[in-house]
Tab-separated table of C-alpha atoms and ligand atoms in Angstrom:
chain	number	residue	atom	x	y	z
A	18	MET	CA	-70.861	-84.950	3.309
A	19	ASP	CA	-70.663	-83.306	-0.167
A	20	GLN	CA	-68.849	-85.326	-2.902
A	21	SER	CA	-65.439	-84.148	-4.215
A	22	LEU	CA	-65.728	-82.231	-7.390
A	23	PRO	CA	-63.665	-82.922	-10.333
A	24	PRO	CA	-61.080	-80.196	-11.042
A	25	GLY	CA	-61.975	-77.231	-13.408
A	26	LEU	CA	-63.652	-73.618	-13.150
A	27	TYR	CA	-67.177	-73.447	-11.698
A	28	ILE	CA	-69.073	-70.413	-12.588
A	29	VAL	CA	-71.626	-69.990	-9.723
A	30	ALA	CA	-74.642	-67.692	-10.090
A	31	THR	CA	-75.730	-66.328	-6.553
A	32	PRO	CA	-78.742	-64.389	-5.318
A	33	ILE	CA	-79.509	-60.805	-6.127
A	34	GLY	CA	-81.063	-60.176	-2.810
A	35	ASN	CA	-83.034	-62.894	-1.397
A	36	LEU	CA	-80.658	-65.715	-0.098
A	37	GLY	CA	-83.241	-68.330	-0.693
A	38	ASP	CA	-82.529	-68.072	-4.295
A	39	ILE	CA	-79.368	-69.887	-4.173
A	40	THR	CA	-79.875	-73.004	-5.985
A	41	SER	CA	-78.983	-76.567	-4.174
A	42	ARG	CA	-76.499	-77.262	-6.855
A	43	ALA	CA	-74.706	-73.869	-6.431
A	44	ALA	CA	-74.706	-74.337	-2.504
A	45	GLN	CA	-73.264	-77.873	-2.923
A	46	THR	CA	-70.545	-76.861	-5.123
A	47	LEU	CA	-69.531	-73.730	-2.961
A	48	ARG	CA	-69.209	-76.386	-0.130
A	49	GLY	CA	-67.261	-78.673	-2.356
A	50	VAL	CA	-64.538	-76.463	-4.134
A	51	ASP	CA	-60.966	-76.049	-3.214
A	52	TYR	CA	-61.387	-72.289	-3.159
A	53	ILE	CA	-63.665	-69.503	-4.385
A	54	LEU	CA	-62.789	-66.548	-6.497
A	55	ALA	CA	-64.959	-63.528	-5.256
A	56	GLU	CA	-65.124	-59.799	-6.027
A	57	ASP	CA	-65.481	-58.615	-2.540
A	58	LYS	CA	-64.670	-61.128	0.002
A	59	ARG	CA	-66.878	-59.531	2.520
A	60	VAL	CA	-69.937	-59.803	0.517
A	61	THR	CA	-69.289	-63.361	-0.465
A	62	ALA	CA	-68.518	-64.520	3.203
A	63	LYS	CA	-72.238	-63.699	4.153
A	64	LEU	CA	-73.386	-66.044	1.279
A	65	LEU	CA	-70.640	-68.866	2.388
A	66	ALA	CA	-72.116	-68.676	6.011
A	67	HIS	CA	-75.502	-69.058	4.692
A	68	VAL	CA	-74.861	-72.370	2.852
A	69	GLY	CA	-72.121	-73.438	5.254
A	70	ALA	CA	-69.230	-73.371	3.028
A	71	LYS	CA	-65.887	-72.969	4.595
A	72	ALA	CA	-63.568	-72.728	1.358
A	73	PRO	CA	-60.964	-70.184	1.369
A	74	MET	CA	-61.604	-67.007	-0.890
A	75	THR	CA	-59.282	-65.197	-3.283
A	76	ALA	CA	-60.233	-61.649	-4.446
A	77	TYR	CA	-60.544	-61.734	-8.383
A	78	HIS	CA	-61.327	-59.155	-11.039
A	79	ASP	CA	-60.837	-59.161	-14.812
A	80	HIS	CA	-58.218	-56.459	-14.175
A	81	SER	CA	-56.249	-58.609	-11.589
A	82	ASP	CA	-52.795	-59.071	-12.506
A	83	ASP	CA	-51.688	-61.699	-15.155
A	84	ASN	CA	-49.583	-63.380	-12.412
A	85	LEU	CA	-52.780	-64.192	-10.505
A	86	ARG	CA	-54.505	-65.571	-13.492
A	87	GLU	CA	-51.664	-67.691	-14.323
A	88	LYS	CA	-51.659	-69.087	-10.890
A	89	ILE	CA	-55.525	-69.784	-11.177
A	90	LEU	CA	-54.877	-71.375	-14.556
A	91	ALA	CA	-52.141	-73.778	-13.211
A	92	ASP	CA	-54.607	-74.609	-10.247
A	93	LEU	CA	-57.576	-75.565	-12.651
A	94	ALA	CA	-55.734	-78.855	-13.673
A	95	THR	CA	-55.864	-80.440	-10.243
A	96	LYS	CA	-58.460	-78.057	-8.193
A	97	ALA	CA	-62.082	-77.244	-8.300
A	98	VAL	CA	-62.172	-73.608	-8.272
A	99	ALA	CA	-65.564	-71.375	-8.092
A	100	LEU	CA	-66.002	-68.111	-9.601
A	101	VAL	CA	-68.652	-65.784	-7.970
A	102	SER	CA	-69.725	-62.248	-8.231
A	103	ASP	CA	-71.072	-60.127	-5.601
A	104	ALA	CA	-74.737	-60.897	-6.782
A	105	GLY	CA	-76.196	-62.543	-9.715
A	106	THR	CA	-74.575	-64.353	-12.633
A	107	PRO	CA	-70.730	-63.927	-13.078
A	108	LEU	CA	-69.696	-62.312	-16.415
A	109	ILE	CA	-72.830	-60.376	-16.787
A	110	SER	CA	-71.502	-56.770	-16.051
A	111	ASP	CA	-69.259	-58.645	-13.759
A	112	PRO	CA	-65.692	-60.003	-13.805
A	113	GLY	CA	-64.838	-63.339	-15.366
A	114	TYR	CA	-64.786	-63.481	-19.008
A	115	LYS	CA	-60.961	-63.111	-19.259
A	116	LEU	CA	-60.613	-65.993	-16.980
A	117	VAL	CA	-63.158	-68.070	-18.886
A	118	ARG	CA	-61.357	-67.307	-22.153
A	119	ALA	CA	-58.108	-68.220	-20.778
A	120	ALA	CA	-59.347	-71.307	-19.061
A	121	ARG	CA	-60.841	-72.578	-22.306
A	122	GLN	CA	-57.701	-71.666	-24.396
A	123	ALA	CA	-55.747	-73.784	-21.923
A	124	GLY	CA	-58.358	-76.662	-22.331
A	125	HIS	CA	-59.553	-76.741	-18.622
A	126	ALA	CA	-62.851	-78.153	-17.803
A	127	ILE	CA	-65.580	-75.255	-17.221
A	128	TYR	CA	-68.834	-75.704	-15.469
A	129	THR	CA	-71.618	-73.052	-15.275
A	130	LEU	CA	-74.247	-73.131	-12.535
A	131	PRO	CA	-77.005	-70.840	-13.843
A	132	GLY	CA	-79.113	-68.874	-11.463
A	133	PRO	CA	-80.378	-65.517	-10.814
A	134	SER	CA	-79.526	-62.302	-12.780
A	135	ALA	CA	-80.995	-58.954	-12.528
A	136	ALA	CA	-81.453	-58.416	-16.172
A	137	ILE	CA	-83.583	-61.627	-16.833
A	138	ALA	CA	-85.549	-61.118	-13.544
A	139	ALA	CA	-86.454	-57.538	-14.569
A	140	LEU	CA	-87.593	-58.668	-17.939
A	141	THR	CA	-89.902	-61.112	-16.337
A	142	LEU	CA	-91.534	-58.216	-14.198
A	143	ALA	CA	-91.574	-55.339	-16.656
A	144	GLY	CA	-94.644	-56.520	-18.802
A	145	LEU	CA	-92.685	-55.565	-22.167
A	146	PRO	CA	-92.061	-57.934	-25.009
A	147	THR	CA	-89.439	-60.490	-24.231
A	148	ASP	CA	-89.319	-62.322	-27.615
A	149	ARG	CA	-86.058	-60.082	-28.663
A	150	PHE	CA	-83.970	-58.152	-26.078
A	151	LEU	CA	-80.841	-56.460	-26.210
A	152	PHE	CA	-78.793	-56.197	-22.898
A	153	LEU	CA	-76.803	-52.877	-22.794
A	154	GLY	CA	-75.220	-53.272	-19.309
A	155	PHE	CA	-74.314	-49.873	-17.906
A	156	LEU	CA	-74.330	-47.094	-20.126
A	157	PRO	CA	-71.630	-44.423	-20.087
A	158	PRO	CA	-72.070	-42.250	-17.008
A	159	LYS	CA	-71.713	-38.867	-19.084
A	160	SER	CA	-74.647	-37.744	-21.260
A	161	THR	CA	-72.812	-37.044	-24.420
A	162	ALA	CA	-71.245	-40.521	-24.518
A	163	ARG	CA	-74.504	-42.105	-23.378
A	164	ARG	CA	-76.567	-40.450	-26.179
A	165	GLU	CA	-73.815	-41.590	-28.670
A	166	ALA	CA	-74.258	-45.085	-27.399
A	167	LEU	CA	-77.961	-44.979	-27.753
A	168	LYS	CA	-77.797	-43.718	-31.206
A	169	GLU	CA	-76.101	-46.718	-32.253
A	170	ILE	CA	-78.911	-48.860	-31.321
A	171	ALA	CA	-81.897	-46.494	-31.797
A	172	ASN	CA	-83.138	-48.634	-34.742
A	173	VAL	CA	-82.896	-52.136	-33.102
A	174	ARG	CA	-86.168	-53.841	-32.991
A	175	ALA	CA	-85.736	-55.245	-29.531
A	176	THR	CA	-86.662	-54.548	-25.803
A	177	LEU	CA	-83.545	-53.035	-24.204
A	178	VAL	CA	-82.295	-54.030	-20.698
A	179	LEU	CA	-79.749	-51.730	-18.788
A	180	TYR	CA	-78.456	-51.298	-15.433
A	181	GLU	CA	-78.334	-48.034	-13.785
A	182	SER	CA	-77.723	-46.315	-10.479
A	183	GLY	CA	-80.218	-44.353	-8.562
A	184	PRO	CA	-78.385	-40.937	-8.612
A	185	ARG	CA	-78.075	-41.245	-12.479
A	186	LEU	CA	-81.491	-42.623	-13.197
A	187	GLY	CA	-83.278	-39.518	-13.929
A	188	ALA	CA	-80.588	-38.187	-16.367
A	189	CYS	CA	-80.386	-41.544	-18.000
A	190	LEU	CA	-84.212	-41.752	-18.572
A	191	ALA	CA	-84.094	-38.149	-20.190
A	192	ASP	CA	-81.461	-39.222	-22.492
A	193	LEU	CA	-83.405	-42.717	-23.395
A	194	HIS	CA	-86.366	-40.424	-24.027
A	195	GLY	CA	-84.453	-37.854	-26.124
A	196	VAL	CA	-82.717	-40.571	-28.377
A	197	LEU	CA	-85.343	-43.126	-28.593
A	198	GLY	CA	-88.615	-41.277	-28.467
A	199	ASP	CA	-91.422	-41.740	-26.081
A	200	ARG	CA	-91.320	-45.581	-25.591
A	201	ASP	CA	-93.011	-47.704	-23.060
A	202	ALA	CA	-90.557	-48.630	-20.304
A	203	ALA	CA	-90.307	-49.722	-16.699
A	204	VAL	CA	-88.051	-49.148	-13.853
A	205	VAL	CA	-87.466	-52.348	-11.796
A	206	ARG	CA	-85.896	-51.845	-8.442
A	207	GLU	CA	-84.619	-54.041	-5.512
A	208	ILE	CA	-85.607	-57.226	-7.197
A	209	THR	CA	-86.418	-60.169	-4.645
A	210	LYS	CA	-85.788	-57.537	-1.841
A	211	LEU	CA	-87.920	-56.083	0.857
A	212	HIS	CA	-88.517	-52.835	-1.181
A	213	GLU	CA	-89.020	-54.432	-4.572
A	214	GLU	CA	-90.913	-52.053	-6.877
A	215	THR	CA	-91.632	-51.964	-10.715
A	216	VAL	CA	-92.975	-48.710	-11.924
A	217	SER	CA	-94.133	-48.772	-15.749
A	218	GLY	CA	-94.899	-45.853	-17.960
A	219	ALA	CA	-93.862	-43.769	-20.994
A	220	LEU	CA	-90.085	-42.692	-20.952
A	221	THR	CA	-91.397	-39.091	-20.508
A	222	GLU	CA	-93.436	-39.919	-17.437
A	223	LEU	CA	-90.505	-41.788	-15.904
A	224	ALA	CA	-87.923	-39.135	-16.622
A	225	GLU	CA	-90.252	-36.616	-14.944
A	226	ARG	CA	-90.815	-38.964	-12.108
A	227	TYR	CA	-87.104	-39.590	-11.238
A	228	ALA	CA	-85.642	-36.176	-12.265
A	229	GLU	CA	-85.763	-34.642	-8.856
A	230	ALA	CA	-86.281	-37.782	-6.864
A	231	PRO	CA	-83.456	-40.531	-7.290
A	232	PRO	CA	-84.552	-43.702	-5.817
A	233	LYS	CA	-82.448	-46.010	-3.368
A	234	GLY	CA	-81.357	-49.318	-4.224
A	235	GLU	CA	-80.302	-51.361	-7.270
A	236	ILE	CA	-82.122	-50.549	-10.592
A	237	VAL	CA	-82.807	-52.255	-14.067
A	238	ILE	CA	-84.435	-50.095	-16.806
A	239	VAL	CA	-86.176	-51.977	-19.357
A	240	VAL	CA	-87.458	-50.178	-22.461
A	241	GLY	CA	-89.881	-51.508	-25.095
A	242	PRO	CA	-88.995	-51.739	-28.847
A	243	PRO	CA	-89.767	-48.972	-31.318
A	244	PRO	CA	-93.204	-48.835	-32.689
A	245	GLU	CA	-93.604	-50.715	-35.960
A	246	PRO	CA	-93.135	-48.563	-38.871
A	247	ALA	CA	-96.172	-47.483	-40.679
A	248	GLU	CA	-96.662	-49.264	-44.157
A	249	VAL	CA	-95.243	-46.794	-46.895
A	250	SER	CA	-97.505	-46.905	-49.939
A	251	ASP	CA	-95.776	-46.784	-53.471
A	252	GLU	CA	-97.332	-43.381	-54.121
A	253	GLN	CA	-95.528	-42.042	-50.894
A	254	LEU	CA	-92.262	-43.671	-52.057
A	255	ASP	CA	-92.624	-42.317	-55.638
A	256	LYS	CA	-93.322	-38.691	-54.355
A	257	THR	CA	-90.304	-38.692	-52.343
A	258	LEU	CA	-88.158	-40.331	-55.044
A	259	ARG	CA	-89.201	-37.730	-57.623
A	260	GLU	CA	-88.113	-34.922	-55.512
A	261	LEU	CA	-84.820	-36.569	-54.722
A	262	LEU	CA	-84.065	-37.531	-58.285
A	263	GLN	CA	-84.083	-33.832	-59.434
A	264	GLN	CA	-80.845	-33.534	-57.609
A	265	LEU	CA	-79.354	-37.161	-56.945
A	266	SER	CA	-78.682	-40.292	-58.930
A	267	PRO	CA	-81.027	-43.172	-58.540
A	268	SER	CA	-78.763	-44.998	-56.302
A	269	ARG	CA	-78.293	-41.974	-53.985
A	270	ALA	CA	-81.855	-40.854	-54.125
A	271	ALA	CA	-82.913	-44.747	-53.242
A	272	ALA	CA	-80.484	-44.551	-50.229
A	273	GLU	CA	-81.822	-41.295	-48.925
A	274	ALA	CA	-85.582	-42.370	-49.493
A	275	ALA	CA	-84.782	-45.632	-47.754
A	276	THR	CA	-83.475	-43.768	-44.685
A	277	ARG	CA	-86.259	-41.236	-44.652
A	278	LEU	CA	-89.123	-43.632	-45.142
A	279	GLY	CA	-87.726	-46.755	-43.516
A	280	VAL	CA	-88.309	-48.876	-46.437
A	281	PRO	CA	-85.886	-51.561	-47.622
A	282	ARG	CA	-83.023	-49.980	-50.098
A	283	LYS	CA	-83.664	-52.556	-52.617
A	284	ARG	CA	-87.378	-51.449	-52.970
A	285	ALA	CA	-86.455	-47.792	-53.154
A	286	TYR	CA	-83.733	-48.544	-55.756
A	287	ALA	CA	-86.043	-50.539	-58.132
A	288	ARG	CA	-88.576	-47.728	-58.146
A	289	ALA	CA	-85.943	-45.081	-58.492
A	290	LEU	CA	-84.669	-46.977	-61.818
A	291	ASP	CA	-88.015	-47.120	-62.990
A	292	LEU	CA	-88.634	-43.405	-62.347
A	293	ALA	CA	-85.586	-42.319	-63.663
A	294	GLY	CA	-86.346	-44.490	-66.972
A	295	LYS	CA	-83.406	-46.764	-66.574
A	296	ALA	CA	-84.974	-50.001	-65.440
B	304	SAM	N1	-74.041	-60.095	-12.499
B	304	SAM	C1	-75.077	-59.414	-12.022
B	304	SAM	C2	-76.446	-59.976	-12.455
B	304	SAM	O1	-76.304	-61.141	-13.148
B	304	SAM	O2	-77.667	-59.540	-12.308
B	304	SAM	C3	-75.085	-57.817	-12.234
B	304	SAM	C4	-73.957	-57.119	-11.879
B	304	SAM	S1	-73.828	-55.481	-11.962
B	304	SAM	C5	-72.278	-55.099	-11.425
B	304	SAM	C6	-74.976	-54.984	-10.758
B	304	SAM	C7	-76.206	-54.245	-11.236
B	304	SAM	O3	-77.210	-55.047	-11.519
B	304	SAM	C8	-76.736	-53.264	-10.145
B	304	SAM	O4	-76.178	-51.812	-10.306
B	304	SAM	C9	-78.061	-53.127	-10.833
B	304	SAM	O5	-78.307	-52.288	-11.895
B	304	SAM	C10	-78.297	-54.507	-11.249
B	304	SAM	N2	-79.016	-55.321	-10.138
B	304	SAM	C11	-78.299	-56.067	-9.271
B	304	SAM	N3	-79.114	-56.701	-8.293
B	304	SAM	C12	-80.279	-55.973	-8.563
B	304	SAM	C13	-81.642	-56.137	-7.856
B	304	SAM	N4	-81.936	-57.019	-6.848
B	304	SAM	N5	-82.538	-55.421	-8.306
B	304	SAM	C14	-82.461	-54.701	-9.285
B	304	SAM	N6	-81.298	-54.450	-10.030
B	304	SAM	C15	-80.264	-55.346	-9.556
């Protein structure tokens, strides 16, 4: 018999394919809560049957109306309520953050039960640097907006992790290549499922491979960080600054040189003042 749980919100991560990945604490919690907030009750019903949980379910999305959220918040004072998504960790490109924010503001207990997430699982498979990564979730579906979003983060020195659907994969890879250059990347598909597959390559190769052949199933794209900038010598910096100083003030010439050469603005400004005889 599972012990009864203290009241509060239980954020429960669930498998992203292989039901064996449910943690024993998650299974025990799903059996012990008073009710479960689910994205799609039919999807979660299969998991509940697998772990032998019989708690009733309520459909919840962050765009669910405020009345439902108010009712859940009132319940949290006396009931144990679990939040799950269709697969993986709730709140990660999935509903829940508004509920967690409101529950925290209201002073309710919140417990998290960590477990699978496709983003982290893909990072472990891709063979790309993992020391710094930026999770982008789903990029906009239209190319113009997607390219704008990518331009904003093009200079971030981190591995990128993003979710994408099969039909949009080719176009998304082409935009990644167009904006970020030909970085190393991996397309990680159907993680923990029968047809799990990781295809690594340069963005050009991957964009070409998937242009006319959209793959089936669920997909994470992982893109390596930009290459380290080559060391810029004092001579190179001075040459660029001399040209710019013919038309610009030291401060504007330094800003332009810093952007062009990827050197710190402070370094460019100090040299620009020297060259302009103003140091
Ligand atoms: N909250 C989930 C998590 O923690 O992984 C992600 C939810 S998001 C709505 C669903 C997306 O995650 C899919 O479209 C796909 O990009 C990715 N995804 C989920 N399961 C996956 C799997 N088994 N293999 C590859 N990607 C997966």
